[in-house]
PDB file of C-alpha atoms in Angstrom:
ATOM      1  CA  MET B   1      -4.925  -6.363 -41.348  1.00 40.00           C
ATOM      2  CA  THR B   2      -5.107  -9.260 -38.969  1.00 41.00           C
ATOM      3  CA  LEU B   3      -4.878  -8.768 -35.270  1.00 42.00           C
ATOM      4  CA  ASP B   4      -1.390  -9.639 -34.273  1.00 43.00           C
ATOM      5  CA  ALA B   5      -0.456 -11.575 -31.223  1.00 40.00           C
ATOM      6  CA  THR B   6       1.715  -8.798 -29.839  1.00 40.00           C
ATOM      7  CA  MET B   7      -1.184  -6.372 -29.825  1.00 37.00           C
ATOM      8  CA  THR B   8      -3.326  -8.867 -27.988  1.00 37.00           C
ATOM      9  CA  GLU B   9      -0.674  -9.160 -25.347  1.00 39.00           C
ATOM     10  CA  VAL B  10      -0.248  -5.414 -24.993  1.00 40.00           C
ATOM     11  CA  SER B  11      -3.965  -4.893 -24.573  1.00 39.00           C
ATOM     12  CA  LEU B  12      -4.162  -7.174 -21.533  1.00 50.00           C
ATOM     13  CA  ASP B  13      -5.454  -4.723 -19.001  1.00 65.00           C
ATOM     14  CA  THR B  14      -3.812  -4.450 -15.625  1.00 74.00           C
ATOM     15  CA  THR B  15      -5.190  -0.991 -14.918  1.00 86.00           C
ATOM     16  CA  ILE B  16      -7.228  -0.357 -11.788  1.00 88.00           C
ATOM     17  CA  ARG B  17     -10.069   2.140 -12.089  1.00 91.00           C
ATOM     18  CA  LYS B  18     -12.074   3.468  -9.152  1.00 92.00           C
ATOM     19  CA  SER B  19     -14.633   6.194  -8.814  1.00 93.00           C
ATOM     20  CA  VAL B  20     -16.186   7.681  -5.720  1.00 94.00           C
ATOM     21  CA  PHE B  21     -18.730  10.423  -5.104  1.00 95.00           C
ATOM     22  CA  LEU B  22     -17.696  12.915  -2.444  1.00 95.00           C
ATOM     23  CA  ALA B  23     -20.082  15.435  -0.911  1.00 95.00           C
ATOM     24  CA  ALA B  24     -17.625  18.328  -1.114  1.00 95.00           C
ATOM     25  CA  PRO B  25     -16.645  20.870  -3.775  1.00 96.00           C
ATOM     26  CA  LYS B  26     -13.704  20.083  -6.079  1.00 97.00           C
ATOM     27  CA  ALA B  27     -11.462  22.623  -4.354  1.00 97.00           C
ATOM     28  CA  ARG B  28     -11.889  20.885  -1.002  1.00 96.00           C
ATOM     29  CA  VAL B  29     -11.317  17.431  -2.502  1.00 96.00           C
ATOM     30  CA  TRP B  30      -8.169  18.827  -4.114  1.00 97.00           C
ATOM     31  CA  ASP B  31      -6.969  19.948  -0.691  1.00 97.00           C
ATOM     32  CA  PHE B  32      -7.435  16.394   0.618  1.00 96.00           C
ATOM     33  CA  LEU B  33      -5.261  15.123  -2.235  1.00 96.00           C
ATOM     34  CA  THR B  34      -2.474  17.667  -1.906  1.00 97.00           C
ATOM     35  CA  LYS B  35      -2.215  19.096   1.620  1.00 96.00           C
ATOM     36  CA  ALA B  36       0.226  17.277   3.857  1.00 95.00           C
ATOM     37  CA  ASP B  37      -2.008  17.250   6.951  1.00 93.00           C
ATOM     38  CA  LEU B  38      -5.263  16.434   5.134  1.00 95.00           C
ATOM     39  CA  LEU B  39      -3.606  13.494   3.350  1.00 94.00           C
ATOM     40  CA  GLY B  40      -2.958  12.195   6.845  1.00 92.00           C
ATOM     41  CA  ASN B  41      -6.729  12.084   7.497  1.00 92.00           C
ATOM     42  CA  TRP B  42      -7.318   9.322   4.963  1.00 92.00           C
ATOM     43  CA  PHE B  43      -4.005   8.117   3.547  1.00 90.00           C
ATOM     44  CA  HIS B  44      -0.745   8.946   5.298  1.00 89.00           C
ATOM     45  CA  PRO B  45       0.675  12.320   6.314  1.00 91.00           C
ATOM     46  CA  ALA B  46       3.003  13.756   3.647  1.00 95.00           C
ATOM     47  CA  ASP B  47       6.383  15.301   4.368  1.00 94.00           C
ATOM     48  CA  ALA B  48       5.184  18.467   2.578  1.00 96.00           C
ATOM     49  CA  ASP B  49       2.240  19.728   0.545  1.00 97.00           C
ATOM     50  CA  LEU B  50       2.242  18.126  -2.909  1.00 97.00           C
ATOM     51  CA  ALA B  51       3.342  20.316  -5.817  1.00 97.00           C
ATOM     52  CA  GLU B  52       3.886  19.716  -9.513  1.00 97.00           C
ATOM     53  CA  GLY B  53       7.413  18.578 -10.345  1.00 97.00           C
ATOM     54  CA  GLU B  54       8.196  17.723  -6.731  1.00 97.00           C
ATOM     55  CA  ASP B  55       8.833  14.381  -5.115  1.00 97.00           C
ATOM     56  CA  TYR B  56       6.402  13.369  -2.402  1.00 97.00           C
ATOM     57  CA  MET B  57       6.688  11.015   0.549  1.00 95.00           C
ATOM     58  CA  LEU B  58       3.837   9.638   2.647  1.00 92.00           C
ATOM     59  CA  ARG B  59       4.908   8.237   5.990  1.00 90.00           C
ATOM     60  CA  SER B  60       3.322   6.142   8.678  1.00 83.00           C
ATOM     61  CA  GLU B  61       1.905   8.354  11.388  1.00 81.00           C
ATOM     62  CA  LYS B  62       2.922   5.757  13.955  1.00 77.00           C
ATOM     63  CA  ASP B  63       6.668   5.553  13.394  1.00 77.00           C
ATOM     64  CA  GLY B  64       7.596   7.597  10.342  1.00 83.00           C
ATOM     65  CA  ASP B  65       8.233   4.550   8.122  1.00 81.00           C
ATOM     66  CA  ARG B  66       8.105   5.289   4.395  1.00 85.00           C
ATOM     67  CA  MET B  67       4.751   4.068   3.064  1.00 85.00           C
ATOM     68  CA  CYS B  68       4.143   5.499  -0.431  1.00 90.00           C
ATOM     69  CA  TRP B  69       6.268   7.797  -2.524  1.00 94.00           C
ATOM     70  CA  GLY B  70       6.999   9.113  -6.004  1.00 96.00           C
ATOM     71  CA  LYS B  71       6.791  12.359  -7.932  1.00 97.00           C
ATOM     72  CA  VAL B  72       3.923  14.688  -8.772  1.00 98.00           C
ATOM     73  CA  GLU B  73       4.345  14.588 -12.545  1.00 98.00           C
ATOM     74  CA  GLU B  74       1.386  16.814 -13.370  1.00 98.00           C
ATOM     75  CA  ALA B  75      -0.971  18.909 -11.279  1.00 98.00           C
ATOM     76  CA  THR B  76      -3.787  20.966 -12.760  1.00 98.00           C
ATOM     77  CA  PRO B  77      -5.480  22.363  -9.665  1.00 97.00           C
ATOM     78  CA  HIS B  78      -8.940  21.056  -8.926  1.00 97.00           C
ATOM     79  CA  ASP B  79      -9.088  18.935 -12.116  1.00 97.00           C
ATOM     80  CA  TYR B  80      -6.248  16.496 -12.587  1.00 98.00           C
ATOM     81  CA  MET B  81      -3.128  15.137 -10.949  1.00 98.00           C
ATOM     82  CA  LYS B  82      -0.650  12.474 -12.032  1.00 98.00           C
ATOM     83  CA  TRP B  83       1.769  10.737  -9.675  1.00 97.00           C
ATOM     84  CA  SER B  84       4.480   8.231 -10.139  1.00 96.00           C
ATOM     85  CA  PHE B  85       3.775   5.870  -7.268  1.00 94.00           C
ATOM     86  CA  THR B  86       5.384   3.061  -5.360  1.00 89.00           C
ATOM     87  CA  VAL B  87       5.012   1.338  -2.013  1.00 83.00           C
ATOM     88  CA  GLY B  88       7.615  -0.323   0.191  1.00 75.00           C
ATOM     89  CA  PRO B  89       7.145  -3.924  -0.892  1.00 73.00           C
ATOM     90  CA  MET B  90       7.517  -2.986  -4.576  1.00 74.00           C
ATOM     91  CA  GLU B  91      11.271  -2.524  -4.255  1.00 68.00           C
ATOM     92  CA  GLY B  92      11.209   0.824  -6.042  1.00 73.00           C
ATOM     93  CA  ALA B  93       9.237  -0.309  -9.118  1.00 78.00           C
ATOM     94  CA  MET B  94       7.219   2.726 -10.219  1.00 87.00           C
ATOM     95  CA  THR B  95       3.604   2.715 -11.337  1.00 90.00           C
ATOM     96  CA  THR B  96       1.299   5.591 -12.308  1.00 94.00           C
ATOM     97  CA  VAL B  97      -1.617   6.970 -10.314  1.00 95.00           C
ATOM     98  CA  GLU B  98      -3.909   9.539 -11.931  1.00 97.00           C
ATOM     99  CA  TRP B  99      -6.641  11.490 -10.160  1.00 97.00           C
ATOM    100  CA  HIS B 100      -9.525  13.097 -12.054  1.00 97.00           C
ATOM    101  CA  LEU B 101     -11.956  15.459 -10.328  1.00 97.00           C
ATOM    102  CA  HIS B 102     -15.354  16.089 -11.937  1.00 97.00           C
ATOM    103  CA  GLU B 103     -18.105  18.366 -10.731  1.00 97.00           C
ATOM    104  CA  ALA B 104     -21.201  16.399  -9.807  1.00 96.00           C
ATOM    105  CA  PRO B 105     -24.591  17.440  -8.379  1.00 95.00           C
ATOM    106  CA  GLY B 106     -23.979  18.092  -4.684  1.00 93.00           C
ATOM    107  CA  GLY B 107     -20.264  17.406  -4.784  1.00 95.00           C
ATOM    108  CA  THR B 108     -17.411  15.877  -6.690  1.00 96.00           C
ATOM    109  CA  ARG B 109     -16.857  12.649  -8.529  1.00 96.00           C
ATOM    110  CA  LEU B 110     -13.267  11.551  -7.936  1.00 96.00           C
ATOM    111  CA  SER B 111     -11.771   8.982 -10.286  1.00 95.00           C
ATOM    112  CA  LEU B 112      -8.565   7.070  -9.759  1.00 95.00           C
ATOM    113  CA  VAL B 113      -6.608   5.274 -12.454  1.00 94.00           C
ATOM    114  CA  HIS B 114      -3.692   3.142 -11.306  1.00 91.00           C
ATOM    115  CA  SER B 115      -1.687   1.850 -14.272  1.00 89.00           C
ATOM    116  CA  GLY B 116       1.672   0.298 -14.969  1.00 85.00           C
ATOM    117  CA  LEU B 117       1.072  -2.690 -12.727  1.00 79.00           C
ATOM    118  CA  PRO B 118       2.698  -5.798 -14.132  1.00 70.00           C
ATOM    119  CA  LYS B 119       0.611  -8.906 -14.641  1.00 63.00           C
ATOM    120  CA  ASN B 120       2.305 -10.699 -11.790  1.00 55.00           C
ATOM    121  CA  ALA B 121       4.589 -10.140  -8.859  1.00 51.00           C
ATOM    122  CA  ASP B 122       7.758 -11.220 -10.669  1.00 53.00           C
ATOM    123  CA  ALA B 123       8.438  -7.820 -12.136  1.00 49.00           C
ATOM    124  CA  PHE B 124       8.337  -6.187  -8.714  1.00 52.00           C
ATOM    125  CA  GLY B 125      11.186  -8.252  -7.400  1.00 49.00           C
ATOM    126  CA  LEU B 126       9.250  -9.283  -4.318  1.00 50.00           C
ATOM    127  CA  VAL B 127       9.807 -12.774  -5.588  1.00 41.00           C
ATOM    128  CA  MET B 128      13.336 -11.784  -6.550  1.00 39.00           C
ATOM    129  CA  ALA B 129      14.510 -13.958  -3.753  1.00 37.00           C
ATOM    130  CA  LEU B 130      13.332 -17.234  -5.142  1.00 32.00           C
ATOM    131  CA  ASP B 131      16.846 -18.404  -4.438  1.00 35.00           C
ATOM    132  CA  LYS B 132      16.520 -17.260  -0.852  1.00 43.00           C
ATOM    133  CA  GLY B 133      13.594 -19.448  -0.055  1.00 45.00           C
ATOM    134  CA  TRP B 134      10.514 -17.855  -1.514  1.00 45.00           C
ATOM    135  CA  HIS B 135       9.778 -20.853  -3.698  1.00 46.00           C
ATOM    136  CA  GLY B 136       8.572 -22.663  -0.606  1.00 48.00           C
ATOM    137  CA  PHE B 137       5.930 -19.998  -0.096  1.00 49.00           C
ATOM    138  CA  LEU B 138       4.971 -20.027  -3.718  1.00 47.00           C
ATOM    139  CA  SER B 139       4.265 -23.733  -3.773  1.00 48.00           C
ATOM    140  CA  ASN B 140       2.170 -23.212  -0.637  1.00 50.00           C
ATOM    141  CA  LEU B 141       0.275 -20.459  -2.430  1.00 48.00           C
ATOM    142  CA  HIS B 142      -0.387 -22.596  -5.470  1.00 48.00           C
ATOM    143  CA  GLY B 143      -1.638 -25.293  -3.143  1.00 49.00           C
ATOM    144  CA  MET B 144      -4.300 -22.915  -1.830  1.00 44.00           C
ATOM    145  CA  GLU B 145      -5.948 -22.193  -5.151  1.00 40.00           C
TER     146      GLU B 145
ATOM    147  CA  MET X   1     -16.119  -4.071   4.533  1.00 31.00           C
ATOM    148  CA  PRO X   2     -12.857  -4.671   2.662  1.00 39.00           C
ATOM    149  CA  PRO X   3     -10.093  -6.183   4.774  1.00 53.00           C
ATOM    150  CA  ASN X   4      -7.590  -3.658   5.999  1.00 66.00           C
ATOM    151  CA  LEU X   5      -4.370  -4.201   4.098  1.00 69.00           C
ATOM    152  CA  GLN X   6      -2.327  -1.572   5.861  1.00 74.00           C
ATOM    153  CA  PRO X   7      -0.794  -3.942   8.431  1.00 81.00           C
ATOM    154  CA  VAL X   8       0.457  -6.423   5.823  1.00 80.00           C
ATOM    155  CA  PHE X   9       1.676  -3.542   3.702  1.00 77.00           C
ATOM    156  CA  ARG X  10       3.592  -2.088   6.639  1.00 81.00           C
ATOM    157  CA  ALA X  11       4.982  -5.468   7.614  1.00 85.00           C
ATOM    158  CA  LEU X  12       6.396  -6.094   4.144  1.00 82.00           C
ATOM    159  CA  GLY X  13       7.687  -2.556   3.661  1.00 78.00           C
ATOM    160  CA  ASP X  14      10.937  -3.227   5.496  1.00 82.00           C
ATOM    161  CA  PRO X  15      13.860  -5.307   4.171  1.00 81.00           C
ATOM    162  CA  THR X  16      14.764  -6.704   7.610  1.00 89.00           C
ATOM    163  CA  ARG X  17      11.224  -7.947   8.114  1.00 90.00           C
ATOM    164  CA  ARG X  18      11.265  -9.561   4.677  1.00 84.00           C
ATOM    165  CA  ASP X  19      14.508 -11.306   5.650  1.00 86.00           C
ATOM    166  CA  ILE X  20      12.953 -12.525   8.892  1.00 92.00           C
ATOM    167  CA  LEU X  21       9.941 -13.781   6.964  1.00 87.00           C
ATOM    168  CA  ARG X  22      12.147 -15.704   4.559  1.00 83.00           C
ATOM    169  CA  MET X  23      13.916 -17.342   7.493  1.00 87.00           C
ATOM    170  CA  LEU X  24      10.650 -18.289   9.150  1.00 89.00           C
ATOM    171  CA  GLY X  25       9.605 -19.765   5.810  1.00 82.00           C
ATOM    172  CA  GLN X  26      12.445 -22.249   6.231  1.00 83.00           C
ATOM    173  CA  GLU X  27      11.692 -23.146   9.841  1.00 89.00           C
ATOM    174  CA  PRO X  28       9.764 -21.788  12.850  1.00 93.00           C
ATOM    175  CA  MET X  29      11.975 -19.902  15.303  1.00 95.00           C
ATOM    176  CA  THR X  30      11.891 -18.303  18.733  1.00 95.00           C
ATOM    177  CA  ILE X  31      12.837 -14.642  19.173  1.00 94.00           C
ATOM    178  CA  ALA X  32      16.248 -15.728  20.449  1.00 94.00           C
ATOM    179  CA  GLU X  33      16.836 -17.866  17.366  1.00 95.00           C
ATOM    180  CA  VAL X  34      15.828 -15.065  15.024  1.00 96.00           C
ATOM    181  CA  SER X  35      18.050 -12.623  16.941  1.00 96.00           C
ATOM    182  CA  GLU X  36      21.131 -14.785  16.348  1.00 95.00           C
ATOM    183  CA  HIS X  37      20.929 -13.971  12.642  1.00 94.00           C
ATOM    184  CA  PHE X  38      20.831 -10.199  13.046  1.00 94.00           C
ATOM    185  CA  ASP X  39      23.102  -7.562  14.438  1.00 94.00           C
ATOM    186  CA  MET X  40      20.404  -5.916  16.538  1.00 93.00           C
ATOM    187  CA  THR X  41      18.930  -6.173  19.996  1.00 94.00           C
ATOM    188  CA  ARG X  42      16.363  -8.737  20.931  1.00 94.00           C
ATOM    189  CA  ALA X  43      13.941  -5.884  21.608  1.00 95.00           C
ATOM    190  CA  ALA X  44      14.395  -4.622  18.054  1.00 96.00           C
ATOM    191  CA  VAL X  45      13.788  -8.114  16.662  1.00 96.00           C
ATOM    192  CA  LYS X  46      10.713  -8.411  18.827  1.00 96.00           C
ATOM    193  CA  LYS X  47       9.356  -5.147  17.412  1.00 95.00           C
ATOM    194  CA  HIS X  48       9.755  -6.521  13.881  1.00 96.00           C
ATOM    195  CA  LEU X  49       8.015  -9.760  14.867  1.00 96.00           C
ATOM    196  CA  VAL X  50       5.105  -7.824  16.355  1.00 95.00           C
ATOM    197  CA  MET X  51       4.661  -5.961  13.073  1.00 93.00           C
ATOM    198  CA  LEU X  52       4.794  -9.210  11.112  1.00 94.00           C
ATOM    199  CA  SER X  53       2.214 -10.612  13.480  1.00 95.00           C
ATOM    200  CA  ASP X  54       0.022  -7.493  13.121  1.00 91.00           C
ATOM    201  CA  GLY X  55       0.158  -8.074   9.367  1.00 89.00           C
ATOM    202  CA  GLY X  56      -1.004 -11.637   9.877  1.00 91.00           C
ATOM    203  CA  LEU X  57       2.166 -12.864   8.198  1.00 90.00           C
ATOM    204  CA  ILE X  58       3.330 -15.015  11.083  1.00 94.00           C
ATOM    205  CA  ASN X  59       1.716 -17.238  13.683  1.00 94.00           C
ATOM    206  CA  VAL X  60       3.016 -17.063  17.229  1.00 95.00           C
ATOM    207  CA  GLU X  61       2.542 -20.118  19.409  1.00 94.00           C
ATOM    208  CA  PRO X  62       3.791 -20.796  22.928  1.00 93.00           C
ATOM    209  CA  ARG X  63       6.274 -23.629  23.378  1.00 88.00           C
ATOM    210  CA  GLY X  64       7.043 -24.034  27.058  1.00 89.00           C
ATOM    211  CA  ARG X  65       8.148 -20.636  28.300  1.00 89.00           C
ATOM    212  CA  GLU X  66       9.042 -19.471  24.815  1.00 90.00           C
ATOM    213  CA  LYS X  67       7.097 -18.375  21.798  1.00 93.00           C
ATOM    214  CA  VAL X  68       7.661 -19.875  18.397  1.00 96.00           C
ATOM    215  CA  ASN X  69       7.138 -17.780  15.295  1.00 96.00           C
ATOM    216  CA  SER X  70       6.195 -19.415  12.017  1.00 93.00           C
ATOM    217  CA  LEU X  71       5.240 -18.187   8.565  1.00 89.00           C
ATOM    218  CA  ASN X  72       1.564 -17.863   7.694  1.00 87.00           C
ATOM    219  CA  ALA X  73       1.883 -18.230   3.935  1.00 79.00           C
ATOM    220  CA  ALA X  74      -1.852 -17.661   3.408  1.00 79.00           C
ATOM    221  CA  ALA X  75      -1.432 -13.990   4.291  1.00 79.00           C
ATOM    222  CA  LEU X  76       1.020 -13.605   1.428  1.00 75.00           C
ATOM    223  CA  LYS X  77      -1.428 -14.780  -1.165  1.00 70.00           C
ATOM    224  CA  PRO X  78      -3.045 -11.398  -1.844  1.00 69.00           C
ATOM    225  CA  VAL X  79       0.395  -9.812  -1.880  1.00 68.00           C
ATOM    226  CA  PHE X  80       1.441 -11.986  -4.784  1.00 66.00           C
ATOM    227  CA  GLU X  81      -1.678 -10.961  -6.611  1.00 70.00           C
ATOM    228  CA  TRP X  82      -0.814  -7.323  -6.971  1.00 71.00           C
ATOM    229  CA  LEU X  83      -3.898  -6.345  -8.890  1.00 74.00           C
ATOM    230  CA  SER X  84      -6.312  -7.622  -6.277  1.00 76.00           C
ATOM    231  CA  TRP X  85      -4.039  -6.267  -3.561  1.00 77.00           C
ATOM    232  CA  PHE X  86      -4.125  -2.731  -4.948  1.00 85.00           C
ATOM    233  CA  ASP X  87      -7.780  -3.097  -5.786  1.00 86.00           C
ATOM    234  CA  LYS X  88      -8.541  -3.588  -2.087  1.00 84.00           C
ATOM    235  CA  PHE X  89      -5.880  -1.070  -1.114  1.00 86.00           C
ATOM    236  CA  TRP X  90      -7.613   1.705  -3.065  1.00 92.00           C
ATOM    237  CA  ASP X  91     -11.065   0.625  -1.873  1.00 91.00           C
ATOM    238  CA  ASP X  92      -9.788   1.046   1.692  1.00 89.00           C
ATOM    239  CA  ARG X  93      -8.217   4.430   0.967  1.00 92.00           C
ATOM    240  CA  LEU X  94     -11.190   5.839  -0.958  1.00 95.00           C
ATOM    241  CA  ASP X  95     -13.567   4.684   1.794  1.00 94.00           C
ATOM    242  CA  ALA X  96     -11.353   6.504   4.269  1.00 93.00           C
ATOM    243  CA  LEU X  97     -11.331   9.612   2.063  1.00 96.00           C
ATOM    244  CA  LYS X  98     -15.132   9.595   1.819  1.00 96.00           C
ATOM    245  CA  THR X  99     -15.411   9.317   5.589  1.00 95.00           C
ATOM    246  CA  ALA X 100     -12.825  12.065   6.179  1.00 95.00           C
ATOM    247  CA  ILE X 101     -14.544  14.449   3.756  1.00 95.00           C
ATOM    248  CA  GLU X 102     -17.998  13.809   5.180  1.00 92.00           C
ATOM    249  CA  LYS X 103     -16.651  14.559   8.642  1.00 93.00           C
ATOM    250  CA  ASP X 104     -14.971  17.697   7.330  1.00 91.00           C
ATOM    251  CA  GLN X 105     -18.136  18.904   5.560  1.00 87.00           C
ATOM    252  CA  SER X 106     -20.434  18.280   8.526  1.00 85.00           C
ATOM    253  CA  HIS X 107     -17.935  20.135  10.674  1.00 78.00           C
ATOM    254  CA  ASP X 108     -18.091  23.087   8.246  1.00 69.00           C
ATOM    255  CA  THR X 109     -21.885  22.992   8.229  1.00 60.00           C
ATOM    256  CA  GLY X 110     -21.943  22.974  11.996  1.00 52.00           C
ATOM    257  CA  ARG X 111     -19.697  25.998  12.068  1.00 50.00           C
ATOM    258  CA  ASN X 112     -21.811  27.881   9.524  1.00 47.00           C
ATOM    259  CA  ASN X 113     -24.933  27.278  11.570  1.00 44.00           C
ATOM    260  CA  ASP X 114     -23.381  28.727  14.730  1.00 42.00           C
TER     261      ASP X 114
END
């Protein structure tokens, strides 16, 4: 079998992976990921505690503007959580955010995987308005490279 | 320290502000000129312009007694590069989480020692 061009294209990786060590037990880290008020300490306050199968909404503390939202697609307490995820400028295009919690000496290793991001902005429709004048910006942007 | 992307994120999160930005991309305008295009008070337009300015998306320069708003296209560059945008976005958030948890844990420790 030869490697086909389609497969090469599919394997182009647009996934973001992050990992951070946190000096707290998994249960406490889980609280920071799911409790409405604790989410406000590092992200944005949620309308309600996050629960599997439920939609979530994170709002600006300042004026209540919608900041990030989606659905909690899976939640296995203290180990794993999967969100559909979007932000305002994405015009409703959904991506996937997964959280993995691993026990580590003295705390927790928290890993984030953000997938489903297109290769460029086109698919998000932020540039949808090329006909409304964005092309001017884009040529400016190309000029800066 | 990664740059804080929250202001640009907030600025772009609203359709009216994106419309204003598009208009300023065509030509610089005063608040009064921007207001003519929208069915809202000048104060409301001003609030949107302040948020665009907070996000670094527009430059505001005095012209006589007025202020002229113009697009700062450079601030849009990371926005068009979604991967690097989210890369920094999550760096910011995870840094904030680490700080919040450390504060929380030291608070707990303090309480236990009482």
